XYZ file of C-alpha atoms in Angstrom:
388
model
C 13.797 -13.200 -50.343
C 10.990 -15.168 -50.376
C 7.269 -14.561 -48.888
C 8.127 -16.328 -46.108
C 11.312 -14.490 -44.578
C 9.758 -11.460 -44.869
C 7.034 -12.642 -42.622
C 9.368 -13.847 -40.415
C 11.226 -10.641 -40.645
C 7.754 -8.757 -39.488
C 6.632 -10.968 -36.475
C 10.075 -10.752 -35.394
C 10.645 -6.659 -36.045
C 7.099 -6.451 -34.002
C 7.575 -8.597 -30.709
C 6.955 -6.502 -27.901
C 8.382 -7.120 -24.540
C 6.853 -7.496 -21.299
C 6.666 -4.582 -19.002
C 9.256 -4.918 -15.803
C 8.053 -6.304 -12.596
C 7.044 -2.979 -10.788
C 7.757 -3.208 -7.462
C 5.101 -1.496 -4.146
C 7.709 0.179 -2.530
C 9.410 2.388 -6.022
C 7.104 2.923 -8.400
C 6.582 6.902 -8.208
C 4.385 7.740 -11.422
C 1.047 7.739 -11.537
C 0.578 5.514 -14.555
C 2.362 2.759 -13.063
C 0.800 3.006 -9.782
C -2.673 2.596 -11.390
C -0.583 -0.561 -13.377
C 0.440 -1.881 -10.448
C -2.636 -2.288 -8.754
C -4.649 -3.927 -12.077
C -1.473 -6.227 -12.923
C -0.304 -7.534 -10.032
C -3.321 -5.952 -7.358
C -1.006 -4.083 -4.666
C -1.061 -1.183 -3.967
C 1.873 1.234 -3.383
C 3.904 1.519 -0.308
C 4.440 4.470 1.311
C 4.556 7.876 0.251
C 5.183 8.891 -4.187
C 7.772 10.956 -2.848
C 9.628 8.619 -0.455
C 9.189 5.931 -3.740
C 11.060 8.231 -6.165
C 13.949 8.309 -3.482
C 14.102 4.762 -3.116
C 14.575 4.638 -7.307
C 17.753 6.342 -6.917
C 19.388 5.143 -3.364
C 20.899 2.005 -2.197
C 19.273 -0.013 -0.591
C 20.528 1.158 3.246
C 18.142 -0.472 5.877
C 16.658 2.460 7.521
C 18.400 1.400 11.115
C 21.386 1.838 8.867
C 21.224 5.319 7.443
C 25.037 7.162 7.516
C 23.596 10.117 9.186
C 25.463 10.351 12.564
C 23.110 13.438 14.186
C 20.400 10.240 13.272
C 21.946 7.627 14.947
C 23.154 9.592 18.251
C 19.197 10.380 17.704
C 18.342 6.149 18.403
C 20.751 5.466 20.699
C 19.019 8.008 23.208
C 15.575 6.508 21.999
C 17.259 2.886 22.576
C 18.054 4.127 26.401
C 15.312 5.387 26.683
C 13.001 2.477 26.030
C 15.247 0.204 28.421
C 13.909 2.123 30.827
C 10.626 2.175 30.408
C 10.564 -2.234 29.852
C 11.993 -1.824 33.142
C 9.329 -0.143 34.866
C 7.191 -2.302 32.590
C 8.392 -4.904 34.504
C 8.285 -3.793 37.864
C 5.075 -2.786 37.301
C 4.158 -6.153 36.217
C 5.612 -7.532 40.002
C 3.572 -5.267 41.987
C 0.199 -6.486 39.885
C 1.231 -9.748 40.092
C 1.531 -9.527 43.857
C -1.595 -7.794 44.675
C -3.759 -10.079 42.884
C -2.385 -12.644 45.473
C -3.270 -9.954 48.383
C -6.596 -10.530 50.054
C -9.306 -8.167 49.599
C -9.878 -7.722 53.349
C -6.238 -6.399 53.217
C -6.913 -3.760 50.603
C -9.905 -2.183 51.865
C -12.720 -4.447 50.036
C -12.993 -6.531 47.192
C -14.273 -2.903 45.518
C -10.829 -0.800 45.914
C -9.320 -4.439 45.681
C -10.348 -4.284 41.677
C -9.730 -0.766 41.442
C -6.187 -0.945 42.574
C -6.285 -3.448 39.823
C -8.110 -1.916 37.426
C -5.583 0.736 37.524
C -2.715 -0.589 37.244
C -3.569 -2.346 34.535
C -3.911 0.722 32.838
C -0.482 1.743 33.624
C 1.094 -0.947 32.320
C -0.602 -0.352 29.029
C 0.426 3.314 28.933
C 4.171 1.836 29.668
C 4.224 -0.008 26.742
C 3.085 2.559 24.036
C 5.232 5.340 26.028
C 7.977 2.233 24.975
C 7.613 2.427 21.468
C 6.403 5.719 21.051
C 8.966 7.786 19.846
C 10.982 4.418 17.394
C 11.375 5.434 14.132
C 11.155 2.276 13.094
C 7.556 1.565 14.657
C 6.739 5.453 12.979
C 7.855 3.833 9.626
C 6.114 0.384 9.664
C 2.824 2.137 10.504
C 3.488 4.944 7.790
C 4.362 1.770 5.359
C 0.589 -0.058 6.559
C 2.582 -2.716 8.134
C 1.458 -2.478 11.205
C 1.076 -5.034 13.709
C -2.381 -4.740 15.651
C -1.858 -7.572 18.158
C 0.718 -4.365 19.483
C -0.744 -1.797 21.514
C 1.779 1.063 19.767
C 0.252 0.126 16.639
C -3.122 0.206 18.054
C -2.526 3.377 19.462
C -1.444 5.237 16.666
C -4.395 3.834 14.375
C -6.621 5.271 16.778
C -4.990 8.350 16.763
C -4.893 8.830 13.427
C -8.245 7.824 12.886
C -9.637 10.174 15.621
C -7.427 13.243 14.072
C -9.949 13.461 10.659
C -12.141 10.066 9.559
C -13.750 10.293 13.560
C -14.660 14.113 12.669
C -15.789 13.676 9.480
C -18.676 11.022 10.817
C -19.365 12.504 13.791
C -20.729 15.598 11.859
C -22.489 13.698 9.743
C -24.381 12.283 12.919
C -25.209 14.952 13.722
C -26.446 16.965 10.373
C -28.117 13.719 9.586
C -29.758 14.061 13.187
C -29.336 10.673 14.249
C -29.152 11.506 17.175
C -31.833 11.496 18.534
C -33.891 10.713 15.598
C -32.306 6.899 16.133
C -30.822 7.198 19.314
C -30.500 9.662 22.018
C -26.233 8.926 22.653
C -23.888 7.898 20.125
C -19.956 7.594 21.096
C -18.667 5.133 18.124
C -15.292 4.182 19.416
C -14.755 1.722 16.276
C -13.789 2.471 12.732
C -16.390 1.520 10.374
C -16.030 1.398 6.751
C -18.711 0.335 4.239
C -18.089 -0.650 0.775
C -20.882 -1.807 -2.318
C -18.813 -4.045 -4.484
C -15.448 -1.711 -5.116
C -17.248 1.362 -4.493
C -16.396 2.515 -1.070
C -19.384 4.330 0.590
C -18.164 7.613 2.465
C -20.324 8.695 5.402
C -23.925 10.467 4.711
C -23.330 9.136 0.733
C -25.807 8.716 -1.627
C -26.156 4.599 -2.691
C -27.372 4.161 -6.279
C -30.458 0.847 -5.418
C -28.747 -1.293 -7.899
C -25.323 -1.070 -6.415
C -27.281 -1.747 -2.887
C -29.264 -4.021 -4.518
C -26.905 -7.242 -2.916
C -25.041 -7.042 0.350
C -21.681 -5.430 0.976
C -18.854 -5.296 2.889
C -17.324 -3.790 6.315
C -14.060 -2.944 7.640
C -14.452 -2.865 11.791
C -11.873 -1.548 13.401
C -11.019 -1.948 16.875
C -8.203 -0.310 18.669
C -8.413 -2.421 21.869
C -7.145 -5.877 22.315
C -8.871 -9.041 22.526
C -11.739 -10.354 20.465
C -15.178 -9.923 21.215
C -18.602 -10.701 19.165
C -20.899 -7.954 17.817
C -23.972 -7.811 16.499
C -24.913 -6.109 12.892
C -28.076 -3.515 12.327
C -28.997 -1.644 9.380
C -31.500 0.335 10.213
C -33.912 2.641 8.778
C -35.834 5.262 10.572
C -37.783 6.681 7.315
C -40.238 4.478 6.345
C -43.650 6.484 5.675
C -46.462 5.700 7.178
C -49.191 7.317 5.684
C -51.665 5.686 7.800
C -50.586 7.293 10.929
C -49.097 10.516 9.593
C -45.771 9.724 10.495
C -42.273 7.506 9.836
C -41.851 4.482 11.120
C -38.524 1.925 11.079
C -37.028 -0.725 9.462
C -34.550 -3.084 9.689
C -32.658 -4.140 6.316
C -29.678 -6.382 8.113
C -29.587 -8.044 11.630
C -26.577 -10.252 12.494
C -25.555 -11.749 16.144
C -22.071 -13.115 16.995
C -20.395 -11.711 14.790
C -16.156 -12.445 16.052
C -14.250 -9.367 15.670
C -10.289 -8.439 16.430
C -7.399 -5.297 16.008
C -6.386 -8.035 13.755
C -9.993 -9.768 12.051
C -11.585 -6.762 10.840
C -13.183 -8.050 7.694
C -17.189 -8.821 7.537
C -18.440 -9.184 3.926
C -22.199 -9.110 5.154
C -23.039 -12.485 1.986
C -20.762 -14.484 4.119
C -22.267 -14.565 7.354
C -23.844 -18.503 7.945
C -27.638 -18.250 8.219
C -27.498 -21.007 11.474
C -24.927 -18.936 13.416
C -25.424 -15.595 12.829
C -28.175 -14.005 10.528
C -31.873 -12.989 12.104
C -33.153 -10.660 9.270
C -31.312 -11.800 5.846
C -30.690 -8.360 3.420
C -33.128 -6.671 2.432
C -32.052 -3.643 -0.532
C -32.870 -0.675 0.371
C -35.398 1.558 -1.203
C -37.184 4.631 -1.495
C -40.324 5.806 -2.695
C -41.352 8.478 -5.678
C -42.146 12.019 -4.642
C -40.524 10.762 -0.651
C -37.453 12.432 0.959
C -34.395 9.856 1.368
C -34.088 7.994 3.687
C -30.904 7.147 5.857
C -29.691 3.696 5.996
C -27.558 3.122 10.212
C -25.451 0.733 10.345
C -25.013 0.073 13.554
C -21.783 -2.771 15.379
C -23.428 -3.230 19.197
C -20.711 -4.781 21.201
C -22.053 -7.338 23.009
C -21.785 -7.929 26.490
C -20.631 -11.130 26.984
C -17.553 -11.951 24.360
C -17.338 -15.414 25.762
C -21.144 -16.762 25.671
C -22.648 -16.356 22.597
C -26.430 -14.738 21.576
C -28.761 -17.929 21.232
C -29.662 -17.102 17.790
C -33.265 -19.986 18.089
C -34.850 -17.958 20.549
C -34.000 -14.918 19.317
C -35.779 -16.056 15.991
C -39.065 -17.570 18.106
C -39.209 -16.081 21.617
C -38.142 -12.001 20.657
C -40.222 -9.361 18.677
C -37.792 -7.914 16.927
C -39.490 -8.172 14.125
C -37.917 -6.410 10.418
C -40.356 -4.125 10.801
C -40.850 -0.752 13.964
C -37.791 -1.809 15.263
C -36.000 0.207 17.623
C -32.715 0.320 19.190
C -34.933 0.450 22.243
C -36.568 -3.226 21.171
C -33.172 -4.222 20.062
C -31.014 -4.169 23.594
C -34.007 -5.410 25.459
C -32.853 -8.567 23.897
C -29.470 -8.368 22.746
C -27.394 -6.439 25.721
C -25.229 -4.160 24.708
C -23.375 -1.108 23.595
C -23.101 1.200 20.125
C -19.342 1.203 19.830
C -19.150 1.655 15.628
C -21.679 4.061 13.365
C -21.357 4.464 9.746
C -24.476 5.788 7.404
C -25.756 5.551 3.683
C -28.832 6.819 2.153
C -31.126 5.999 -0.417
C -33.456 7.948 -2.958
C -35.760 6.583 -5.639
C -33.655 6.774 -9.012
C -34.730 5.116 -12.349
C -33.405 1.050 -11.145
C -35.534 1.245 -7.610
C -39.162 -0.249 -9.599
C -36.613 -2.829 -11.119
C -34.844 -3.643 -7.413
C -38.805 -3.846 -5.692
C -39.855 -6.121 -8.583
C -36.807 -8.984 -7.960
C -37.411 -8.765 -4.412
C -41.176 -8.411 -3.723
C -40.830 -5.240 -1.601
C -44.015 -3.367 -1.492
C -44.651 0.177 -1.944
C -42.820 0.178 -5.198
C -46.184 1.440 -7.196
C -46.737 4.125 -4.354
C -45.639 8.204 -5.315
C -45.980 11.164 -3.204
C -46.983 14.323 -4.522
C -46.321 17.458 -2.584
C -49.656 18.696 -1.582
C -50.798 22.233 -3.151
C -51.035 24.841 -0.389
C -54.677 26.695 -0.342
C -54.407 30.238 -1.584
C -55.356 33.209 0.752
C -58.753 34.983 0.181
C -58.400 37.655 -0.898
C -59.158 41.027 1.257
C -59.817 43.896 -0.779
C -58.536 46.928 1.296
C -60.428 49.786 2.423
C -60.302 52.742 -0.179
C -60.594 55.055 1.901
C -57.016 55.209 3.539
C -56.047 56.141 0.155
C -57.840 59.007 -0.150
């Protein structure tokens, strides 16, 4: 055998076929899950136990599973849903009727408006009750394939958020005293998650100064229908004021007229337009050496009128929304609204703080706070006669 034939044989034997294309519905091992995310940029669907079961079962649709009890239960649920749909149609007719009735026949404009609000609220409840027991709805929601334009999926997402993530958020708000240091009352109704690069920041977590040097990405999930305009404010209430021996606040980011809806949730701060949204661009959070940690509160404020944007030019020229000493009371006087979403992260002096402050021209980076040693009490000699 010649040398060329030997080289060709070695090349043929060393050929490794490419790995099979991974399916997000059937990957069942942690190694395959990581490879799926790395190669196809997809996340696994459903639980690992369910994906392992799908590997060994034929592709039968969920609604056609051959279980008699399951199919009989689906018939009962279908009949119940038909009854709810009939009630929805009847309620829509009643709302249309009372909308055309004059206010004098309803006992006044206030009574008519209250009646219509109650009827509309009951109509939304019927829409949820019509689908709340459907196993296909729950399956799609658990698989992350729910359509947030439908009331049932918004209801399930809101319930899931309130069961655990909101409890953690409220604990962090109380633990770090955002109430009353920042606002006398906070009742978030929208889920707000924050990420810097690929790292998701949990409420109250410490973030390295080099990671927060550039703007992060927000995911704002609202649970009621319709698009609205929100104001995004990131405020640090722990800026030391040495001259007056107190703490003051500083605004690290302020943007207005940001559209948000149940289906439009991603808000990359770096992509917000300077001409349409930005009042104050991103200022990297820093802390002084020796000072306690700084709390950075991320506030989502729903503007009062979703159809009328706030004039950005008026805010920049006539309002008193300076970056330093910005408080929520001053912010609400210029931008009326309600806080609907909150998040929180912390920063403390680290080895990258000086570099970040130098690159962005942040003052106070060369200041170091030292603990004041307590004065010793004067020694008082006790009377010796008492020991005799």
